[in-house]
CSV table of C-alpha atoms and ligand atoms in Angstrom, one decimal:
chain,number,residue,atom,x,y,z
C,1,UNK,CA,100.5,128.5,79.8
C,2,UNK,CA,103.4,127.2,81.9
C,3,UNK,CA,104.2,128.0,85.2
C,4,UNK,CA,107.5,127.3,87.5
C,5,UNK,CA,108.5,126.2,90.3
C,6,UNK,CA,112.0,126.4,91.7
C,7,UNK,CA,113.4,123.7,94.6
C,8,UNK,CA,111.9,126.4,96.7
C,9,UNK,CA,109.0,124.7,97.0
C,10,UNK,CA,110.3,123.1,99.6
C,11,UNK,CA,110.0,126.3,101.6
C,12,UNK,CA,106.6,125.7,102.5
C,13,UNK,CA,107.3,122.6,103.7
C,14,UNK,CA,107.6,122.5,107.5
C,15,UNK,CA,110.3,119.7,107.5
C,16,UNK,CA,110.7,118.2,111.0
C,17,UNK,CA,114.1,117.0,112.6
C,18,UNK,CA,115.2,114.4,109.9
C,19,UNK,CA,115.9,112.0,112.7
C,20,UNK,CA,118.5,109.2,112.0
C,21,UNK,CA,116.8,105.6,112.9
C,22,UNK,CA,119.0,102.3,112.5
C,23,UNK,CA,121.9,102.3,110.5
C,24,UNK,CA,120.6,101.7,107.3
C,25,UNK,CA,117.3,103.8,107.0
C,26,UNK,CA,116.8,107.1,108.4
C,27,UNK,CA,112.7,108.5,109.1
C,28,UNK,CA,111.6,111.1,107.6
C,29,UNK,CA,109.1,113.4,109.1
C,30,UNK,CA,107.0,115.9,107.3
C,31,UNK,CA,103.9,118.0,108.4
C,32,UNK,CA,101.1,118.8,105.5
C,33,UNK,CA,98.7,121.3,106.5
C,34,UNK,CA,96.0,120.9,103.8
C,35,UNK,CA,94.1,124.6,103.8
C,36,UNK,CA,93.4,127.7,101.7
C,37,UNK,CA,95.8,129.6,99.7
C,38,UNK,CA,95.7,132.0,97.0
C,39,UNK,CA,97.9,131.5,94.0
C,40,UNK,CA,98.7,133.3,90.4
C,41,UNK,CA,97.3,131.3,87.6
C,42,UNK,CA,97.1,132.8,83.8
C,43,UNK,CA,97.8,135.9,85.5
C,44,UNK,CA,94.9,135.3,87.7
C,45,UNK,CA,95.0,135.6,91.5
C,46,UNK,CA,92.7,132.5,92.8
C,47,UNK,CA,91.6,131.3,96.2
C,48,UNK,CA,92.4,127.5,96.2
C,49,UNK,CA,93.4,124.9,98.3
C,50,UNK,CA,96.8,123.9,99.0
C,51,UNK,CA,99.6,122.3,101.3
C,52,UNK,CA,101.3,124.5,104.1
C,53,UNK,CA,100.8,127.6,102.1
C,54,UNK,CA,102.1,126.5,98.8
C,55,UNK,CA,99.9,125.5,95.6
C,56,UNK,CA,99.8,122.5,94.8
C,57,UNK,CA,101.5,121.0,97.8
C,58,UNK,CA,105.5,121.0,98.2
C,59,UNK,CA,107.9,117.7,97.1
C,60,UNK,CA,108.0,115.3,99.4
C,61,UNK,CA,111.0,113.3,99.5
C,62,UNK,CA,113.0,110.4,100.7
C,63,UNK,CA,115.2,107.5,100.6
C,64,UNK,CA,114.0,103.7,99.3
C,65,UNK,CA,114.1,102.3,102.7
C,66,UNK,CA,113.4,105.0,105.0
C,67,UNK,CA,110.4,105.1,107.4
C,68,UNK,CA,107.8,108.1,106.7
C,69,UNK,CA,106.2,109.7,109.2
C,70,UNK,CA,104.0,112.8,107.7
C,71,UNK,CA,101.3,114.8,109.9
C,72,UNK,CA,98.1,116.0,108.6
C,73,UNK,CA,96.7,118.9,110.5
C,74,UNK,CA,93.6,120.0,108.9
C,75,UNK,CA,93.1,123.2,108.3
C,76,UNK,CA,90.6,123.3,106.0
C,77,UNK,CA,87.0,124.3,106.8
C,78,UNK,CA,86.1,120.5,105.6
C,79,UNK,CA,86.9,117.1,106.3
C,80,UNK,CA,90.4,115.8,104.9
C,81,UNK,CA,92.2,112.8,103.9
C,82,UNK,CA,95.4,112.1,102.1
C,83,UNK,CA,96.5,109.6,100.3
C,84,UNK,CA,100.1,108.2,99.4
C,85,UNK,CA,99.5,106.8,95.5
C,86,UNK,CA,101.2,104.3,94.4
C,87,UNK,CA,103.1,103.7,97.5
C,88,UNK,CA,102.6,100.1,98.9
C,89,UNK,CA,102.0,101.3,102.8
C,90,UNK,CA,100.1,99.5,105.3
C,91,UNK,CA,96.0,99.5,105.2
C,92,UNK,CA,95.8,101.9,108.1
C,93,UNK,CA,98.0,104.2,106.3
C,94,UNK,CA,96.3,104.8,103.0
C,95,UNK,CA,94.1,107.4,103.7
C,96,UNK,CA,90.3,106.2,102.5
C,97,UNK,CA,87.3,107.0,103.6
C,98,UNK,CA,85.0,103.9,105.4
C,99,UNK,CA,87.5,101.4,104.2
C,100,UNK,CA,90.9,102.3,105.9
C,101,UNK,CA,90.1,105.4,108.3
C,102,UNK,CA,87.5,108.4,109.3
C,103,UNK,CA,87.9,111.4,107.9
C,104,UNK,CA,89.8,114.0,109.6
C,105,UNK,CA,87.6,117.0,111.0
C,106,UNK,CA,88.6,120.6,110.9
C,107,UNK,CA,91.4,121.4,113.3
C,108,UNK,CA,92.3,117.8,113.9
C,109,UNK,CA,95.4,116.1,113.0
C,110,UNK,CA,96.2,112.6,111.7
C,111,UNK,CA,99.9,110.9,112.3
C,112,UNK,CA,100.9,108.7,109.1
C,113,UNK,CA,103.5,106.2,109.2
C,114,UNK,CA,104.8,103.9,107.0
C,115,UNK,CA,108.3,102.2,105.6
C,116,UNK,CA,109.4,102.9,101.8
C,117,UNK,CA,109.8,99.7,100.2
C,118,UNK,CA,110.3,101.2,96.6
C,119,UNK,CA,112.0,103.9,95.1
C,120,UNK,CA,110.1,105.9,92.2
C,121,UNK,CA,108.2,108.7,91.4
C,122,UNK,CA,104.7,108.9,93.3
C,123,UNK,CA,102.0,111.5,94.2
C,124,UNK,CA,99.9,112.7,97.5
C,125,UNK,CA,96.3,113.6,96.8
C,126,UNK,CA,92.9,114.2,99.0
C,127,UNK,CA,91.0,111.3,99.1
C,128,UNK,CA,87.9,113.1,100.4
C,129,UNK,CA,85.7,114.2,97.6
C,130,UNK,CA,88.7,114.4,95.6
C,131,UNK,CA,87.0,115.3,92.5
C,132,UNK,CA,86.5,118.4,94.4
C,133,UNK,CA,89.5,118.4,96.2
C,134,UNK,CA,92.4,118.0,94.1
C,135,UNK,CA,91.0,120.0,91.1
C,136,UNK,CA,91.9,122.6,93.8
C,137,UNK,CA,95.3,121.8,94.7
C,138,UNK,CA,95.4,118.9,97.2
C,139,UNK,CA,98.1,117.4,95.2
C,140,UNK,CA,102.2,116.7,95.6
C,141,UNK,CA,104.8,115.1,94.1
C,142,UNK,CA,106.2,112.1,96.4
C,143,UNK,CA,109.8,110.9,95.3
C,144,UNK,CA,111.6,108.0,96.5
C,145,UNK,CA,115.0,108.2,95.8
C,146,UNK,CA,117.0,104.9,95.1
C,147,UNK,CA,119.5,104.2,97.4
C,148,UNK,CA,122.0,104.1,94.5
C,149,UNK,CA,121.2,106.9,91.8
C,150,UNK,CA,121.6,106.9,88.9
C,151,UNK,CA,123.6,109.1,86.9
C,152,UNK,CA,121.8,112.5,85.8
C,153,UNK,CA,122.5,115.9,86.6
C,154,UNK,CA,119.2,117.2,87.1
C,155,UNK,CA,116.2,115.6,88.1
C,156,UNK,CA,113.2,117.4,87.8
C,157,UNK,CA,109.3,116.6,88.4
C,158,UNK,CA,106.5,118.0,86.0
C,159,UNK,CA,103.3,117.7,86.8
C,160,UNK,CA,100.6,117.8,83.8
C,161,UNK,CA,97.0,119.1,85.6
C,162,UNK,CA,94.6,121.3,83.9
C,163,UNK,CA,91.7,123.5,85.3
C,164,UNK,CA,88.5,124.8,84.4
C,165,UNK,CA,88.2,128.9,84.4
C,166,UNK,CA,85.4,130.8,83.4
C,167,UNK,CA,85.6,134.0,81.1
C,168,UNK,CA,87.4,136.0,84.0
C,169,UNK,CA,90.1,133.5,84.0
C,170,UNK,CA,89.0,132.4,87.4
C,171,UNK,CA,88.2,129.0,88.7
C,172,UNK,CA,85.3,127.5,87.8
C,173,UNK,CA,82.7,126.8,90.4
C,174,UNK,CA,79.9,125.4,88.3
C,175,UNK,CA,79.9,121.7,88.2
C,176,UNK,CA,77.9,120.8,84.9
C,177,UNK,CA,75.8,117.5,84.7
C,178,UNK,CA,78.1,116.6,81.7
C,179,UNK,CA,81.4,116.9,84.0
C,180,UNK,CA,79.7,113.7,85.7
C,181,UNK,CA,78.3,111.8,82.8
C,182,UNK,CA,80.8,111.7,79.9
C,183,UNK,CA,84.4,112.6,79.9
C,184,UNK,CA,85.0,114.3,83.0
C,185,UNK,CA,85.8,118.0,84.4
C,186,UNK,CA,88.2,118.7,81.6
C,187,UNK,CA,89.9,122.0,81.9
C,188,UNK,CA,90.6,125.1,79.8
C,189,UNK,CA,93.9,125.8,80.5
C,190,UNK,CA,96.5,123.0,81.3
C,191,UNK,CA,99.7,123.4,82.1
C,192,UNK,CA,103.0,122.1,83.1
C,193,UNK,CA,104.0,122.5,86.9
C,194,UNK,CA,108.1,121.9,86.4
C,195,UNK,CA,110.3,122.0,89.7
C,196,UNK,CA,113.1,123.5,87.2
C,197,UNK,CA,113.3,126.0,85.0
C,198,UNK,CA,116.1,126.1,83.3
C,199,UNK,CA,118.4,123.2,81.8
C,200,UNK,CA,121.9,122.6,80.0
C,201,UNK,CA,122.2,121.6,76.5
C,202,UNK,CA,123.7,118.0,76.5
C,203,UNK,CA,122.8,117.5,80.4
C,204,UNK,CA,121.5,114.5,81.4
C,205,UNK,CA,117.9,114.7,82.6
C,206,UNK,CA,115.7,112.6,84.6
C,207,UNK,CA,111.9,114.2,84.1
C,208,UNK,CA,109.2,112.5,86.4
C,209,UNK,CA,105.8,113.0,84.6
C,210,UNK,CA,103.3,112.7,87.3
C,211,UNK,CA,99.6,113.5,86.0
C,212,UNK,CA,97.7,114.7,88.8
C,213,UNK,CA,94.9,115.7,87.2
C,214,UNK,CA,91.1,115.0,88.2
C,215,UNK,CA,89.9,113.6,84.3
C,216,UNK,CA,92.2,114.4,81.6
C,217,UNK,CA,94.4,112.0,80.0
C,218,UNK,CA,97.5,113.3,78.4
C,219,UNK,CA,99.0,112.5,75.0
C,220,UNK,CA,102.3,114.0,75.3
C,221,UNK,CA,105.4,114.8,72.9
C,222,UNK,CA,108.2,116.0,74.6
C,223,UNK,CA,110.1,118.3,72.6
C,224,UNK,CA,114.5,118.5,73.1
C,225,UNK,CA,115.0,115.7,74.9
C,226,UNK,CA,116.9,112.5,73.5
C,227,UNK,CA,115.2,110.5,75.9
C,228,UNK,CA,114.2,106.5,77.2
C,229,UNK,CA,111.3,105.6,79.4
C,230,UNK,CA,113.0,103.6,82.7
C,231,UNK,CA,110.1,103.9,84.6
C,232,UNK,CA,106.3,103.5,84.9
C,233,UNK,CA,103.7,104.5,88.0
C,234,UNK,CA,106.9,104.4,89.9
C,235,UNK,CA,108.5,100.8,88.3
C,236,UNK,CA,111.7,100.5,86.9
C,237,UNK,CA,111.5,98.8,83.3
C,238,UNK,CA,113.2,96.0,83.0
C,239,UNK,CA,115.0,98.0,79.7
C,240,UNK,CA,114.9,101.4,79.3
C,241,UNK,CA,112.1,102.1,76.1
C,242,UNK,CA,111.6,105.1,73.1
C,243,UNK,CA,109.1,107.1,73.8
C,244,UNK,CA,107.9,108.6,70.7
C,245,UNK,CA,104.7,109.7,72.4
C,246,UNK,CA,103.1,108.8,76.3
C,247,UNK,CA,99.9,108.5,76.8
C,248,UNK,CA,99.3,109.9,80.7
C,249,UNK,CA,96.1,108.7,82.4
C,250,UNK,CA,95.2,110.6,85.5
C,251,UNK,CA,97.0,109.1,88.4
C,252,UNK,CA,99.6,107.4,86.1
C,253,UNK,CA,103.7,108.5,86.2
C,254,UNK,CA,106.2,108.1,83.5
C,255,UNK,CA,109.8,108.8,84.6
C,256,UNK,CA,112.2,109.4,81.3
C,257,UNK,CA,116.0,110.1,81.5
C,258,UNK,CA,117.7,111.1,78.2
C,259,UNK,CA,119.7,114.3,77.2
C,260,UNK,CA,119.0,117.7,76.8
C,261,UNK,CA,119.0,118.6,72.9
C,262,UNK,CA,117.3,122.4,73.3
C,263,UNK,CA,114.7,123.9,75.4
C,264,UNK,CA,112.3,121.0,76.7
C,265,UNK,CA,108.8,121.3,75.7
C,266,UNK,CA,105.6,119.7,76.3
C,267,UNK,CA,102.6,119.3,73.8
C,268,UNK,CA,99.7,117.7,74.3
C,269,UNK,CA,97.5,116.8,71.5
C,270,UNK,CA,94.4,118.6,72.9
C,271,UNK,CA,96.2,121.2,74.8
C,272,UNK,CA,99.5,122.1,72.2
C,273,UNK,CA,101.6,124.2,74.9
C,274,UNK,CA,101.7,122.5,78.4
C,275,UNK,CA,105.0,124.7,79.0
C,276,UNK,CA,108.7,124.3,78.4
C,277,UNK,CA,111.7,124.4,80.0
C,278,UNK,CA,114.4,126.5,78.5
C,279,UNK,CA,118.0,125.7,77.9
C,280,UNK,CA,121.4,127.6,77.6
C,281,UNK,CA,125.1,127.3,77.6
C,282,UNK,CA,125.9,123.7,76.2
C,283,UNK,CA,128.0,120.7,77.7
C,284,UNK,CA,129.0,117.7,76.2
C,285,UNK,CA,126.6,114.4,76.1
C,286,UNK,CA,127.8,111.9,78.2
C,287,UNK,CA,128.9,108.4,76.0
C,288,UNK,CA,127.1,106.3,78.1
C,289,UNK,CA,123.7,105.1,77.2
C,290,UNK,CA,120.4,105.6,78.9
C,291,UNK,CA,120.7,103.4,82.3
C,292,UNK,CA,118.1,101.0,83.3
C,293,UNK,CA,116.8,102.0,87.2
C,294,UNK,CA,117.4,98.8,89.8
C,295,UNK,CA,114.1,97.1,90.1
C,296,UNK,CA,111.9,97.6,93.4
C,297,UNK,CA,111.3,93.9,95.3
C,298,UNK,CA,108.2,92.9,93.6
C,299,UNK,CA,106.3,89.6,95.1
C,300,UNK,CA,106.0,86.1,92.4
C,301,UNK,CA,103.0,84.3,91.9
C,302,UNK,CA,103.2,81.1,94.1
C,303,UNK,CA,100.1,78.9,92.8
C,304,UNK,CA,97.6,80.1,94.8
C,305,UNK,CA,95.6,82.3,92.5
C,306,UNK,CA,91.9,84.1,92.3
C,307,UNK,CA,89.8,85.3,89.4
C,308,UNK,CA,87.1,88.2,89.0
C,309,UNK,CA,85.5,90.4,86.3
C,310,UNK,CA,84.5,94.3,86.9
C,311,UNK,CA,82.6,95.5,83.9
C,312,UNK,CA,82.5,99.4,83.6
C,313,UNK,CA,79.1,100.4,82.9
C,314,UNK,CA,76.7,103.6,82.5
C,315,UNK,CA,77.6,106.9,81.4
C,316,UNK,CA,76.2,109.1,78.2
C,317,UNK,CA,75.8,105.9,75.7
C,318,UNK,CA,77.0,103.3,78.0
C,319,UNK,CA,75.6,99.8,78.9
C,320,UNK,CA,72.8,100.1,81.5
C,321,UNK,CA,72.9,98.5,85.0
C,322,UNK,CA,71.4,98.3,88.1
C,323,UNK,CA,73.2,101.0,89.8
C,324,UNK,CA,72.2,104.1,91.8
C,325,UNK,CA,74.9,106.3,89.7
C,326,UNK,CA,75.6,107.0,86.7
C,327,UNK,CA,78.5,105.0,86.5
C,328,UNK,CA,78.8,101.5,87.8
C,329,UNK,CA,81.6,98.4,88.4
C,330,UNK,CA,79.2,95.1,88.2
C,331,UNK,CA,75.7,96.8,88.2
C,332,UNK,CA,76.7,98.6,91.6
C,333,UNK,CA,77.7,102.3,91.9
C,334,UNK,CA,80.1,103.1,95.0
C,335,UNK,CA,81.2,100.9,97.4
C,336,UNK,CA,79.8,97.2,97.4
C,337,UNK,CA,78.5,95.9,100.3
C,338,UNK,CA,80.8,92.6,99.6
C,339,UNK,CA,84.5,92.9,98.1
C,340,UNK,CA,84.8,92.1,94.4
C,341,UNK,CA,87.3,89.9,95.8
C,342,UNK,CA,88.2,88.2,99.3
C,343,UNK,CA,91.2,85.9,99.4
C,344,UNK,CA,94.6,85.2,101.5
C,345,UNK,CA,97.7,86.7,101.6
C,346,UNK,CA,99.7,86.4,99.0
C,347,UNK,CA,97.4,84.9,96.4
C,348,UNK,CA,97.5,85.8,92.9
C,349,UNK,CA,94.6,87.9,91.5
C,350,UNK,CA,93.9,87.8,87.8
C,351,UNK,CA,91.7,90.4,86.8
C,352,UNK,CA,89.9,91.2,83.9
C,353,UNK,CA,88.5,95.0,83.2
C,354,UNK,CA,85.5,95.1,80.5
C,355,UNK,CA,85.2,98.3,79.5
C,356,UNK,CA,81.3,98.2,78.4
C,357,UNK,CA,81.4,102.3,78.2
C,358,UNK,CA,81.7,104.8,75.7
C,359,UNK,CA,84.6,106.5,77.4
C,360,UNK,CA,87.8,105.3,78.4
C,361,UNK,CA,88.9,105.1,82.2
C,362,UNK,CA,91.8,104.2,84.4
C,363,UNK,CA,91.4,101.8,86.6
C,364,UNK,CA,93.8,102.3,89.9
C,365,UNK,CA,94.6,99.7,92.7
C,366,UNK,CA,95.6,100.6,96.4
C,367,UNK,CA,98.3,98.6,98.2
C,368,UNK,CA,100.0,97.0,95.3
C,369,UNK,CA,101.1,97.2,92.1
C,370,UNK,CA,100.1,94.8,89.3
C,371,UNK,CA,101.2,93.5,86.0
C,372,UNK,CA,99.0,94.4,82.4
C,373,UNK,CA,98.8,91.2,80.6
C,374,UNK,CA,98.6,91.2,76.6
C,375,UNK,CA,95.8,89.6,75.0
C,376,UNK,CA,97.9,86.3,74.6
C,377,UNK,CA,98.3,86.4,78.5
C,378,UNK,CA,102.0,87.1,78.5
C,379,UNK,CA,103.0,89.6,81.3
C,380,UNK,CA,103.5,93.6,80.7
C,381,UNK,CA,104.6,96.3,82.7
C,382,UNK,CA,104.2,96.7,86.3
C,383,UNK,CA,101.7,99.8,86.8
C,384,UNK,CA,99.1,101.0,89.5
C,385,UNK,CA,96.7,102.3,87.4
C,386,UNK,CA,95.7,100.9,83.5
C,387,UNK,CA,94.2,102.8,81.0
C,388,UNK,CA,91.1,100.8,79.1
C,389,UNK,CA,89.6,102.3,76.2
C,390,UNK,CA,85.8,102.3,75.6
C,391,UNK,CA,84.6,99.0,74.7
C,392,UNK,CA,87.9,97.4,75.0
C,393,UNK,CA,89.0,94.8,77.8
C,394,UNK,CA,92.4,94.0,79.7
C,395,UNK,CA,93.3,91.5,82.3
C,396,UNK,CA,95.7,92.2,85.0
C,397,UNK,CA,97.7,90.5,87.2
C,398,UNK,CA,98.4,90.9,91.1
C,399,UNK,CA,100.1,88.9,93.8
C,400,UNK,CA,97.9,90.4,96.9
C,401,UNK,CA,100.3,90.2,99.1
C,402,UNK,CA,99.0,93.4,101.2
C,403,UNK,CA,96.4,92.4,104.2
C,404,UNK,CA,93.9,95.0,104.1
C,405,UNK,CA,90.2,96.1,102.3
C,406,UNK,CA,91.7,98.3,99.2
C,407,UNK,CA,89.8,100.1,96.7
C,408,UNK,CA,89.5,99.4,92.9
C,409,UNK,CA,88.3,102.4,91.4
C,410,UNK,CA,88.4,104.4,88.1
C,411,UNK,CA,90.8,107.7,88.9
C,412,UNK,CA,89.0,109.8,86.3
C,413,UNK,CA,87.8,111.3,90.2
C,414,UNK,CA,84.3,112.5,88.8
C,415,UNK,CA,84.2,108.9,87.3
C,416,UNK,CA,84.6,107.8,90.9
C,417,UNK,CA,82.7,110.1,92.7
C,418,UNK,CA,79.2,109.4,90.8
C,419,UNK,CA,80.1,105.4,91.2
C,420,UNK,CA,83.2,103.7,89.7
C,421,UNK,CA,84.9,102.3,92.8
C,422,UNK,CA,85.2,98.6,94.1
C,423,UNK,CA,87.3,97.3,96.9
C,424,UNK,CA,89.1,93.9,97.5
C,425,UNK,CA,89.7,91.9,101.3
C,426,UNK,CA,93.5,90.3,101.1
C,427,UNK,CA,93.4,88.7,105.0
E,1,C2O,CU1,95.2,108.3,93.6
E,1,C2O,CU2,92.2,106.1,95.3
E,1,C2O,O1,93.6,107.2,94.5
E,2,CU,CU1,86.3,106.5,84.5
């Protein structure tokens, strides 16, 4: 199924006065209202939860540089939290539970605020039983624009999230053991929530992939599109990359920018039809070639570094271990008492993720973004969140140069809720 969404998306959005701060940046200031809605899905009429009215949430956006200032106001009948994934804000600001903030009660407001270092594609999600939460709807797109952009004539934001229904084609309120033991909540119908529908034959596109869903990872073709990856979890590659296929791990972005051949269309290979977007008229291809983006200011290692080793454990045919969940990070489910790690400012973190499961999970940092590093130990792309496959192992590396506790935790969100989550201290 495939379902629309116009730039009118933005008229749920109660956009504040854009004031104009110094010269150079401007703030931004945004209200969300998490709360109920009712939306059309297969045909359906659901009651889920969204953002002021709309489901999901509306596009949030602003300039590399700027300051954000976004309100909360709950409105739900629950506790609330959001958080800004993948943006580097301060602790305070990144919406967890115990570690960073208290939950929000019903009726009460919560004032974010925080300056946008990077430009790139990111997402806003709960971050209060989330597994819950944003298989509802608590979920936007969040898109930094660069302060020099590149040239496309349509840039448009897809989000890949699939949901479970029952045989009336309505939401799905039973939560099975199995959705927290092996692969996840994985939905019956996915789809693919485009801000465009319609594009130009020989336009030049800039799609941001965001994947927003609570478990399942995408393996995407992307049909009429002559396209280059330039950007992953929001960072510019260093040289824009064929895409033949992308794998999409909840949580993870892929931004591609390549011309329109015919109507776009997305195919997963457990879910063929995510949607399409359809073309008309035609226009000649630029001659240029696909543009690298201008890298966000990433911190360098400097010496001081750290080591530590989370092994994923538990699950249907997993290792055991010692936790109270079914799924652990170093024999203990949730939170640890102690961070996994606790080291200065600025020192640089290499971390190695042993995958001793019989599932695969993506493993997601707050505050910072780090490097995957290939088995011979030679730095990879910059990401947030890394995808490692049952029984296999990667190392990462991070220049913790946030002060703050931040959490480590698989984003499969029922992975997380029944015990995969760690945290590190940078002081
Ligand atoms: Cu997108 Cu801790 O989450
Ligand atoms: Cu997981």
């Amino acid at each position: 199924m495939f379902w629309t969404r116009r730039k009118v998306l933005g008229a749920g959005l109660a956009a504040l006065a854009a004031g104009h701060g110094p010269a150079f940046a401007g703030a931004r200031s945004f209200v969300l209202r998490p709360g109920a809605v009712t939306a059309r899905i297969g045909g359906v009429k659901q009651e889920l939860l969204g953002f002021n009215g709309s489901w999901p949430g509306p596009e949030l956006r602003a300039r590399q540089g700027d300051e954000m200032r976004i309100r909360v106001e709950n409105g739900l009948q629950d506790g609330a939290l959001v958080h800004w994934h993948g943006l580097r804000v301060p602790n305070r600001m990144d919406g967890v539970n115990v570690l960073t903030q208290d939950v929000i009660p019903p009726g009460r407001s919560f004032d974010y605020r925080f300056d946008l270092p990077d430009a790139g594609t990111y997402w806003y999600h709960s971050h209060y039983i989330s597994y819950d939460q944003v298989s509802r709807g608590l979920f936007g797109p969040l898109i930094i624009d660069e302060r020099q952009k590149p040239d496309v004539d349509r840039d448009i934001t897809v989000q890949l999230f699939d949901m479970l229904v029952d045989a009336d084609g309505v939401y799905d309120e039973d939560t099975g053991p199995e959705q927290f033991t092996a692969a996840g909540r994985l939905g019956n119908v996915a789809m693919a929530l485009a801000s465009s529908d319609g594009v130009t034959v020989g336009e030049r596109v800039r799609l941001r992939l965001i994947n927003p869903s609570i478990d399942r990872v995408y393996d995407l073709r992307i049909d009429g599109l002559d396209g280059r990856i330039v950007a992953l979890d929001g960072m510019p590659l260093e040289a824009p990359r064929a895409a033949p296929g992308i794998v999409l791990a909840p949580g993870q972005r892929c931004d591609l920018i390549g011309d329109v051949t015919g109507d776009i269309v997305f195919r997963d290979a457990d879910a063929p039809d995510l949607g399409r977007i359809a073309s008309s008229g035609q226009r000649p291809r630029r001659a240029t070639a696909i543009p690298a983006l201008v890298p966000n200011p990433m911190p360098r290692p400097n010496g001081r570094e750290a080591r530590a080793t989370v092994v994923m454990q538990g699950g249907a045919g997993g290792s055991a271990h010692a936790g109270f969940g079914t799924w652990a990070l170093n024999d203990v489910s949730g939170l640890p008492r102690k961070p996994l790690l606790n080291v200065r400012r600025g020192t640089t973190a290499r971390i190695t993720l042993r995958n001793d499961t019989a599932f695969d999970h993506v493993m997601h940092l707050h505050g910072h973004h780090f490097r995957e590093l290939s088995a011979d130990g030679a730095p990879g792309d910059y990401r947030d969140g890394t995808l490692v496959g049952a029984g296999e192992a990667r190392d990462i590396l991070c220049v913790l140069d946030n002060p703050g506790d931040w959490m480590l935790h698989c984003h499969m969100l029922s992975h997380q809720a029944d015990g995969m989550a760690t945290w590190l201290r940078v002081g």
